[in-house]
PDB file of C-alpha atoms in Angstrom:
ATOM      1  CA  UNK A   3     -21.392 -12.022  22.406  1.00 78.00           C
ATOM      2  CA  UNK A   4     -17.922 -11.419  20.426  1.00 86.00           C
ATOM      3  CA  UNK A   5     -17.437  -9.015  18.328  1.00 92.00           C
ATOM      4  CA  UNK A   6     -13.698  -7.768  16.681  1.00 95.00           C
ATOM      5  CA  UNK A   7     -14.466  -4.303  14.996  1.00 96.00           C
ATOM      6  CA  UNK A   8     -11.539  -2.472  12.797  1.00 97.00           C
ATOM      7  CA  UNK A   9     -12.804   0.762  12.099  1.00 96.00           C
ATOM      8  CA  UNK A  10     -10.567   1.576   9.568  1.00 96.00           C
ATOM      9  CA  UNK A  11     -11.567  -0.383   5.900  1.00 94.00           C
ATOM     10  CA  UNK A  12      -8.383   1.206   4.009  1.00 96.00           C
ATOM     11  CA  UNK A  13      -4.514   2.605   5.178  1.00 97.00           C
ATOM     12  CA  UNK A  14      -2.599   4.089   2.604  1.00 97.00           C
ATOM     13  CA  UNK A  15       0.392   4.866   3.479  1.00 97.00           C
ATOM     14  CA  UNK A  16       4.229   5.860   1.693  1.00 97.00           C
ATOM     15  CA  UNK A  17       6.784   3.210   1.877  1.00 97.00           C
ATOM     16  CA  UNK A  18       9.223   3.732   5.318  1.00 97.00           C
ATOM     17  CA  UNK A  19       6.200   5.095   6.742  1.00 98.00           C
ATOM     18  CA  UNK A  20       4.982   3.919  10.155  1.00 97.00           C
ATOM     19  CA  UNK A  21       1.197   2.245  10.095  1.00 97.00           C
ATOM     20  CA  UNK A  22      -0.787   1.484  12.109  1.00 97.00           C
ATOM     21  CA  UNK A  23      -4.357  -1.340  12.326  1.00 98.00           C
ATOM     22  CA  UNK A  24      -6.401  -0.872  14.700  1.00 98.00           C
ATOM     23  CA  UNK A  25      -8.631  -3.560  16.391  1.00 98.00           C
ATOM     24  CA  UNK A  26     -11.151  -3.208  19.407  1.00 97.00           C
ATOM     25  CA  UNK A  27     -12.634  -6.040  20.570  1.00 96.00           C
ATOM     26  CA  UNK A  28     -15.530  -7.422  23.189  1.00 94.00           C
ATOM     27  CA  UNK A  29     -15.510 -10.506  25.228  1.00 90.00           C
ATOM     28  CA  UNK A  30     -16.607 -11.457  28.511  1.00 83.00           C
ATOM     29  CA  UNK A  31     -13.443 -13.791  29.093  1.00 82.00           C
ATOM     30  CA  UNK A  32      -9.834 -13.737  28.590  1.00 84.00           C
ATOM     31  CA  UNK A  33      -9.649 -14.022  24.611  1.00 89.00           C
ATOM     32  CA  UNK A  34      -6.618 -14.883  22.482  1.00 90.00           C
ATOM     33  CA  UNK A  35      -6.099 -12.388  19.891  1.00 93.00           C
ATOM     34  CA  UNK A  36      -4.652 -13.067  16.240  1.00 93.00           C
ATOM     35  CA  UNK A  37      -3.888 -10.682  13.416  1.00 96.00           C
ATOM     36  CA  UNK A  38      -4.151 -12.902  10.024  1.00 95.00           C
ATOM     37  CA  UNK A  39      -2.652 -11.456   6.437  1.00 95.00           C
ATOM     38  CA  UNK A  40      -3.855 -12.112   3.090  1.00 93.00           C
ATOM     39  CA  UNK A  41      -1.644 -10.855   0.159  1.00 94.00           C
ATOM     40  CA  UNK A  42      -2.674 -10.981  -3.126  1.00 90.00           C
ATOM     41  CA  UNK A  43      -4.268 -14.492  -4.909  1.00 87.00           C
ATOM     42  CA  UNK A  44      -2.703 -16.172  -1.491  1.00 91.00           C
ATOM     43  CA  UNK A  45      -4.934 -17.743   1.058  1.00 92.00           C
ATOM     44  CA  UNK A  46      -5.617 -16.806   4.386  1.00 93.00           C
ATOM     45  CA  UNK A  47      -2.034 -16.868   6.835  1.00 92.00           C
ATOM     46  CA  UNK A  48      -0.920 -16.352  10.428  1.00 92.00           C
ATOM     47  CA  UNK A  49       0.265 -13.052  11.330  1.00 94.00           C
ATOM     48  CA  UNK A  50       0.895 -13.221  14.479  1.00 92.00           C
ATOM     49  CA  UNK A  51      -0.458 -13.955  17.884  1.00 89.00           C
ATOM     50  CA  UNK A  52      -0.675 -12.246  21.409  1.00 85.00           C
ATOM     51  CA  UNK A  53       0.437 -15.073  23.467  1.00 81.00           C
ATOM     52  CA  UNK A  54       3.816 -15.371  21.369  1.00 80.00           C
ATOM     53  CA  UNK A  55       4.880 -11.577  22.019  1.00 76.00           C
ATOM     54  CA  UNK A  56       7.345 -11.992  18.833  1.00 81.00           C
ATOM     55  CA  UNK A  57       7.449  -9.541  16.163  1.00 83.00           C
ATOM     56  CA  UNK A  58       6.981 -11.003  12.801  1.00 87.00           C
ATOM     57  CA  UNK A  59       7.826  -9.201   9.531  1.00 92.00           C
ATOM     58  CA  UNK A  60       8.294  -5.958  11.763  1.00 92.00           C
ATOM     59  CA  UNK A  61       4.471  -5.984  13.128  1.00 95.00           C
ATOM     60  CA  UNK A  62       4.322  -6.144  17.028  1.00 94.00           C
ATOM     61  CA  UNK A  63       0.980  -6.056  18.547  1.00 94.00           C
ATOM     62  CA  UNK A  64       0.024  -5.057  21.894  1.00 89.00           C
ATOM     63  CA  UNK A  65      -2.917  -6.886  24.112  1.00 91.00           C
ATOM     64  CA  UNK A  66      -4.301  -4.078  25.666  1.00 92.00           C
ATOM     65  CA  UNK A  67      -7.179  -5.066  28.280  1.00 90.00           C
ATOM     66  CA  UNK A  68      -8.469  -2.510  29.742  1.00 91.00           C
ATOM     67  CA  UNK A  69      -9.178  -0.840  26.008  1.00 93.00           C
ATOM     68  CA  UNK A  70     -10.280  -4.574  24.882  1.00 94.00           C
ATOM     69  CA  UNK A  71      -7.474  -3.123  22.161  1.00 95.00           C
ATOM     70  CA  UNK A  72      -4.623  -5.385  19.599  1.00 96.00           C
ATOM     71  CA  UNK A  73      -3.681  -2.518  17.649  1.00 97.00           C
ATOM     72  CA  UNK A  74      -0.951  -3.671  14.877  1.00 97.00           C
ATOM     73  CA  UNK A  75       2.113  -1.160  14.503  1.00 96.00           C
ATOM     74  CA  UNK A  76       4.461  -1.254  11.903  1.00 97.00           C
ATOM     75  CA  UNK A  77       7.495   1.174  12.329  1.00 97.00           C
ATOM     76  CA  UNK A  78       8.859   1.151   8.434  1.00 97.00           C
ATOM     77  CA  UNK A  79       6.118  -0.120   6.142  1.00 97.00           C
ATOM     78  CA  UNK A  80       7.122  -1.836   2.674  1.00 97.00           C
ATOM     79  CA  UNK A  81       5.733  -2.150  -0.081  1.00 97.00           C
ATOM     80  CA  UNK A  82       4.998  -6.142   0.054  1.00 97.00           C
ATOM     81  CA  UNK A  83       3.225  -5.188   3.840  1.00 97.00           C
ATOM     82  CA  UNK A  84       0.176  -4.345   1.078  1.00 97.00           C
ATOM     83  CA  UNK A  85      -2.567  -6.754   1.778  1.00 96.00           C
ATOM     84  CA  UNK A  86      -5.360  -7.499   3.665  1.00 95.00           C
ATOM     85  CA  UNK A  87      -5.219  -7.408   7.222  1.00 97.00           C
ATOM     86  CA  UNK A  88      -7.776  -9.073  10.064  1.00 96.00           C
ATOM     87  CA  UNK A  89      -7.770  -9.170  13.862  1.00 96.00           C
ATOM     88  CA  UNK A  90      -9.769 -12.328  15.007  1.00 94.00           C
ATOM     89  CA  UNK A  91     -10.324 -13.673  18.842  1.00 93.00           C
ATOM     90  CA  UNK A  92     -11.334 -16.882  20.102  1.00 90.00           C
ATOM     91  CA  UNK A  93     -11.986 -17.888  23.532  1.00 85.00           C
ATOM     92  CA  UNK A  94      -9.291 -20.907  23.563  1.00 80.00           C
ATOM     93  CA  UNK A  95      -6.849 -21.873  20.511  1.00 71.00           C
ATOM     94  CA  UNK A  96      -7.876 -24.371  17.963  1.00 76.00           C
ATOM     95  CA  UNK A  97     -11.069 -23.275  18.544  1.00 82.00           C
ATOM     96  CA  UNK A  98     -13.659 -21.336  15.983  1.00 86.00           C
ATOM     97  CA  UNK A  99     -12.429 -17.847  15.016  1.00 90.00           C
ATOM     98  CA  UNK A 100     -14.344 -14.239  15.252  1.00 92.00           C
ATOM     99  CA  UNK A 101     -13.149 -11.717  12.771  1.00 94.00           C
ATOM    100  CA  UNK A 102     -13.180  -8.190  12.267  1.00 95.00           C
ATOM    101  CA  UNK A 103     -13.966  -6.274   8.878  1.00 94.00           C
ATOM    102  CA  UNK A 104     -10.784  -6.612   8.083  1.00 95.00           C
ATOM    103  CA  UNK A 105      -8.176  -3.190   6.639  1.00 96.00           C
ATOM    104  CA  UNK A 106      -6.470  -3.276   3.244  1.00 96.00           C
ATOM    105  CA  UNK A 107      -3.447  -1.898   3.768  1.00 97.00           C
ATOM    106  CA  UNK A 108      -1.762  -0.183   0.449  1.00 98.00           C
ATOM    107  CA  UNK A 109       2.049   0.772   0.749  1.00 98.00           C
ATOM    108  CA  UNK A 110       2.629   3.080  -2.027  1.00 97.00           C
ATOM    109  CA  UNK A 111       6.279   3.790  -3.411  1.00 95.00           C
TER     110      UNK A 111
ATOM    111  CA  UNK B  25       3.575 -24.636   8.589  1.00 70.00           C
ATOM    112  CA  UNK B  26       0.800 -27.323   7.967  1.00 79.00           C
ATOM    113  CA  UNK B  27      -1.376 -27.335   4.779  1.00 90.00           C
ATOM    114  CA  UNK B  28      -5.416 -27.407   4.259  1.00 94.00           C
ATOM    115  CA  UNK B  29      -6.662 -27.768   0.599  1.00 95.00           C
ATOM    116  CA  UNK B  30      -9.798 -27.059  -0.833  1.00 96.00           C
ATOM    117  CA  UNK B  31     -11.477 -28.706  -3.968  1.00 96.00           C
ATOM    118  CA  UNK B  32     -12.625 -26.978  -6.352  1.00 97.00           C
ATOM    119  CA  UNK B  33     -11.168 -23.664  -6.008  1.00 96.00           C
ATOM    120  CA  UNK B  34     -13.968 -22.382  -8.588  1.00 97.00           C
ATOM    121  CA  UNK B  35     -17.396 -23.782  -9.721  1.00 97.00           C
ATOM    122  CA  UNK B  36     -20.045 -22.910 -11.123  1.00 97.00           C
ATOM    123  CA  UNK B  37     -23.266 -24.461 -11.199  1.00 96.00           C
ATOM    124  CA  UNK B  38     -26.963 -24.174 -12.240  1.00 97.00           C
ATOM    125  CA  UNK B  39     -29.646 -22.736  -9.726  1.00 97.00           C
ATOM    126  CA  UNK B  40     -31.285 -26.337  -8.343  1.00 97.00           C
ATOM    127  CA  UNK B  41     -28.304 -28.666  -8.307  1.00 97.00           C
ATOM    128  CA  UNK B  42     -26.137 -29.158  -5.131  1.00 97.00           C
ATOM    129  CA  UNK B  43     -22.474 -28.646  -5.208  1.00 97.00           C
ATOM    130  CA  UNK B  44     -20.011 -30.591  -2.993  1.00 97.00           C
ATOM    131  CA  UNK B  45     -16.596 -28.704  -1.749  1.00 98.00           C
ATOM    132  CA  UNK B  46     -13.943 -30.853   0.118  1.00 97.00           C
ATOM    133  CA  UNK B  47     -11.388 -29.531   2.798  1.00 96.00           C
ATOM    134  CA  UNK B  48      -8.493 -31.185   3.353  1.00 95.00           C
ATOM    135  CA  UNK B  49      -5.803 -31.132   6.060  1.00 93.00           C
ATOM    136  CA  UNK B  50      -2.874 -32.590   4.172  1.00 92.00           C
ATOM    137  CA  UNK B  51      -0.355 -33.421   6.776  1.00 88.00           C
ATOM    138  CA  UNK B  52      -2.239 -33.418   9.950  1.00 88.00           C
ATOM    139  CA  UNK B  53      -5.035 -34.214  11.482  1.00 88.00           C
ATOM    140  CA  UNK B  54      -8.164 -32.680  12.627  1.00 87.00           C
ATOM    141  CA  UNK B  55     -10.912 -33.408  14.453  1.00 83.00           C
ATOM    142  CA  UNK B  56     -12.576 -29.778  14.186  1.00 88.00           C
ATOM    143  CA  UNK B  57     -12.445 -28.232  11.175  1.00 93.00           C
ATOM    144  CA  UNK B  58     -14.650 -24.551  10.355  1.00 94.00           C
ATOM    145  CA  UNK B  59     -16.118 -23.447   7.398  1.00 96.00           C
ATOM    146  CA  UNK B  60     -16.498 -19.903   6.682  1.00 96.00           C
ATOM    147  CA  UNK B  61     -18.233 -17.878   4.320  1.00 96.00           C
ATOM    148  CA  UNK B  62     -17.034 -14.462   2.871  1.00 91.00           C
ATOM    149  CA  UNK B  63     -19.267 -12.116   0.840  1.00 84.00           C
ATOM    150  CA  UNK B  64     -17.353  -9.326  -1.774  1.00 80.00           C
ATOM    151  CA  UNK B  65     -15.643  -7.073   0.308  1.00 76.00           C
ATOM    152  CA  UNK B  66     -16.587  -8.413   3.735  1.00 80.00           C
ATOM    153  CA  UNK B  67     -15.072 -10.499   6.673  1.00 86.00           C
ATOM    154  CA  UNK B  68     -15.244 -13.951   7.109  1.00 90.00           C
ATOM    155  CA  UNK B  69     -18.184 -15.186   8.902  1.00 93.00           C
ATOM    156  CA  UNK B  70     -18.360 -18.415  10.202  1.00 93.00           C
ATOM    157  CA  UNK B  71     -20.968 -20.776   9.141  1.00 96.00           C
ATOM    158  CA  UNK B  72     -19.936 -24.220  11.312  1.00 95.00           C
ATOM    159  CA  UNK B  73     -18.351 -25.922  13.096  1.00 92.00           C
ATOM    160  CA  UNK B  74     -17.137 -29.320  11.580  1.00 90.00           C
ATOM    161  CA  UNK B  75     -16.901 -32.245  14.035  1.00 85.00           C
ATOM    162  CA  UNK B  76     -14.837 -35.553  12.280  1.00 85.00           C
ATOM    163  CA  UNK B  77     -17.617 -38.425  13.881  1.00 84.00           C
ATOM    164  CA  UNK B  78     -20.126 -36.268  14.840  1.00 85.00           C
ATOM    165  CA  UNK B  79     -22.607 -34.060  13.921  1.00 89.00           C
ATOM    166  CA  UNK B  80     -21.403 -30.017  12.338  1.00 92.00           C
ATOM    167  CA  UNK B  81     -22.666 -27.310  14.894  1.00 93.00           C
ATOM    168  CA  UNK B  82     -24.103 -24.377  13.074  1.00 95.00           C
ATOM    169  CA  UNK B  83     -24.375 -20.685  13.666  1.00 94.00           C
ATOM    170  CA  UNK B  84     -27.283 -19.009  13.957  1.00 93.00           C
ATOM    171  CA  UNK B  85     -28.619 -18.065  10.751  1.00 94.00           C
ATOM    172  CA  UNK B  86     -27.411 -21.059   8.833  1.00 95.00           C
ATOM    173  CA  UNK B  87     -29.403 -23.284   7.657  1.00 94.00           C
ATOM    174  CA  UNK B  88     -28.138 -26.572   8.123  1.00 93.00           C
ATOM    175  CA  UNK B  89     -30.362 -28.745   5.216  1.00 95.00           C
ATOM    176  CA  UNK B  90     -28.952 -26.353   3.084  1.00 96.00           C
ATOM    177  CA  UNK B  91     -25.099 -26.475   4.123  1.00 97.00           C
ATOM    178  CA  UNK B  92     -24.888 -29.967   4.854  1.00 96.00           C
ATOM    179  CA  UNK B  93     -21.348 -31.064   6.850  1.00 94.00           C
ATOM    180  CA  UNK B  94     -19.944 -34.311   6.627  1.00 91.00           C
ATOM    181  CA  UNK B  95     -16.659 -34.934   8.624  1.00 90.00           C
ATOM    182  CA  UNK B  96     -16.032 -38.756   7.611  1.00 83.00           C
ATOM    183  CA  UNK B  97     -12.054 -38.711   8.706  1.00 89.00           C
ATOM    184  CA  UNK B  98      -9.635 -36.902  10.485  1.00 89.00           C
ATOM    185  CA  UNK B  99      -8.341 -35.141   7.076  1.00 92.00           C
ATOM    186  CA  UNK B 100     -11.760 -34.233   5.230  1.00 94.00           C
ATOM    187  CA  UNK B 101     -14.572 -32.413   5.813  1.00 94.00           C
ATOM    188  CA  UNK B 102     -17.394 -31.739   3.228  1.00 95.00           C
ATOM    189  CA  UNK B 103     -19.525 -28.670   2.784  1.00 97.00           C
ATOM    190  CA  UNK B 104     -22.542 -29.873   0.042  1.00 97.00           C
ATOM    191  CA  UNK B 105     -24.750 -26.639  -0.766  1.00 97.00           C
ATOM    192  CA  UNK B 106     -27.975 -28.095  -1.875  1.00 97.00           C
ATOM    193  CA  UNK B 107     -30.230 -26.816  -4.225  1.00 96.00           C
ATOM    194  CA  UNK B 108     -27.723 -24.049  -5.291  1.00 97.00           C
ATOM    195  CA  UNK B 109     -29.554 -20.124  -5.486  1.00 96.00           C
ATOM    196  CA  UNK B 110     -27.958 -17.723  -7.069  1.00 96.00           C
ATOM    197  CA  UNK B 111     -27.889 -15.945  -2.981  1.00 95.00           C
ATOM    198  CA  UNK B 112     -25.842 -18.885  -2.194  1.00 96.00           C
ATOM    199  CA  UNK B 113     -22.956 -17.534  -4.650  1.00 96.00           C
ATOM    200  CA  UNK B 114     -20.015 -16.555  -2.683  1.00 95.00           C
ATOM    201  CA  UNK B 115     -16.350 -17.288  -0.974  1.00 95.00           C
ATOM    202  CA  UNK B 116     -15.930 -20.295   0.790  1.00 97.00           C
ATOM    203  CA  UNK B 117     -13.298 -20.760   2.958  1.00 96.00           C
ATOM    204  CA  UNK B 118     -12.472 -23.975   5.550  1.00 96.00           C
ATOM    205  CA  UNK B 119      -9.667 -24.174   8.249  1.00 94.00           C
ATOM    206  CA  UNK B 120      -8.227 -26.351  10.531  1.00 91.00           C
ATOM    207  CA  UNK B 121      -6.226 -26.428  13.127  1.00 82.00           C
ATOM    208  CA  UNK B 122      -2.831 -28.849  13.669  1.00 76.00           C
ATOM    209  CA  UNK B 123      -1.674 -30.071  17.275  1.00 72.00           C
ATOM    210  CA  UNK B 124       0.059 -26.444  18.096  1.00 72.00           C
ATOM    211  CA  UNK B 125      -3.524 -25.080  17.931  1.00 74.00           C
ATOM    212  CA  UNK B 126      -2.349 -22.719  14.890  1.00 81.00           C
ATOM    213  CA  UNK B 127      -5.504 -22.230  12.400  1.00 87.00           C
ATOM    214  CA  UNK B 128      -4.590 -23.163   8.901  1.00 91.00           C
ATOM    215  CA  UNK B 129      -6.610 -21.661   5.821  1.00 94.00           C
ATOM    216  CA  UNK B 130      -7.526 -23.723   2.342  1.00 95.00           C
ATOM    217  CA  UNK B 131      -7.773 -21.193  -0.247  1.00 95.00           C
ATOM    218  CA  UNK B 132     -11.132 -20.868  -0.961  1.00 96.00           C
ATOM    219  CA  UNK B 133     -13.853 -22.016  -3.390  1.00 97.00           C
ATOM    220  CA  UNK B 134     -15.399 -19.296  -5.111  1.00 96.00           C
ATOM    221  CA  UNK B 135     -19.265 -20.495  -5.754  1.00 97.00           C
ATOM    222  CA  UNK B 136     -20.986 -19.008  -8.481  1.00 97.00           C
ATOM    223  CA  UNK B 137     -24.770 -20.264  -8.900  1.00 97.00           C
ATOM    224  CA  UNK B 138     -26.227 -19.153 -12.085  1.00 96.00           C
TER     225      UNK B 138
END
């Protein structure tokens, strides 16, 4: 079965900080990985994805396979990074989505 | 990036009537469409799998004569919870996905059975 864990449920961190989301996940197959973002009263969005390799908003995230890892690094975190952050898998794109607990991320001044 | 609505955004009904939510994809279409559930403070979880002709496939645990699917076109999907319990109260939340294989979120109905 699939499972995406994030241990941690809350980051707080000082703006210009570096943070850091970690995400574990299990799967028999090759996965692809996705981190999504929810700010505030917004819906659901695309972070970004481990088959683009592109760094979006200053997040990069590394597929690492043999620690079934897609950690999320931020080297300067702002204050509008503050949101709620997921790591999801699913076995082919398009298709149905497996997400972790999810990490609220606060970015205080 | 492509857009997926959701109507209502809120409701809230009384504990033995059914309540219909729609999920739209508004400039693309889909032929699968998901429909998740989120309790307070929790992930999403999925509850099915939305098939536009066909029948939903459900997760385990869901009953389907409860969340009943219809996917009648290639832009809307329906999720009807029947005989609404107050259990049934939560976050629901569709997606879709557009030719580049990118999910695309509505913005939720919050369900509140009373």
């Amino acid at each position: 079965a699939q499972r995406v864990t994030q241990p941690e449920k809350l980051l707080s961190v000082f703006k210009g900080a570096p943070v850091e989301l970690k995400c574990n996940y299990s799967y028999s197959g090759s996965p692809e990985l996705f981190w999504y973002v929810q700010y505030s009263r917004q819906r659901l969005q695309l972070l970004l994805r481990h088959i683009s390799r592109e760094s979006i908003k200053g997040f990069t995230a590394d597929l690492n396979k043999g620690e079934t890892s897609f950690h999320l690094k931020k080297p300067f975190a702002q204050e509008e990074d503050s949101a709620m952050y997921y790591c999801a898998l699913t076995k082919a794109a398009g298709n149905k989505l497996t997400f972790g607990g999810g990490t609220r991320v606060l970015v205080k001044p | 990036g492509a857009v997926v609505s959701q109507h209502p955004s809120r409701v809230i009904c009384k504990s033995g009537t059914s309540v219909k939510i729609e999920c739209r994809s508004l400039d693309f279409q889909a032929t699968t469409m998901f429909w998740y559930r989120q309790f307070p403070k929790k992930s999403l979880m999925l509850m099915a799998t939305s098939n536009e002709g066909s029948k939903a496939t459900y997760e385990q645990g869901v009953e389907k004569d409860k969340f009943l699917i219809n996917h009648a076109s290639l832009t809307l999907s329906t999720l009807t919870v029947t005989s609404a319990h107050p259990e049934d109260s939560s976050f629901y939340i569709c997606s879709a996905s557009d030719r580049y294989a990118e999910a695309f979120f509505g913005q939720g109905t919050r369900l509140t059975v009373v």
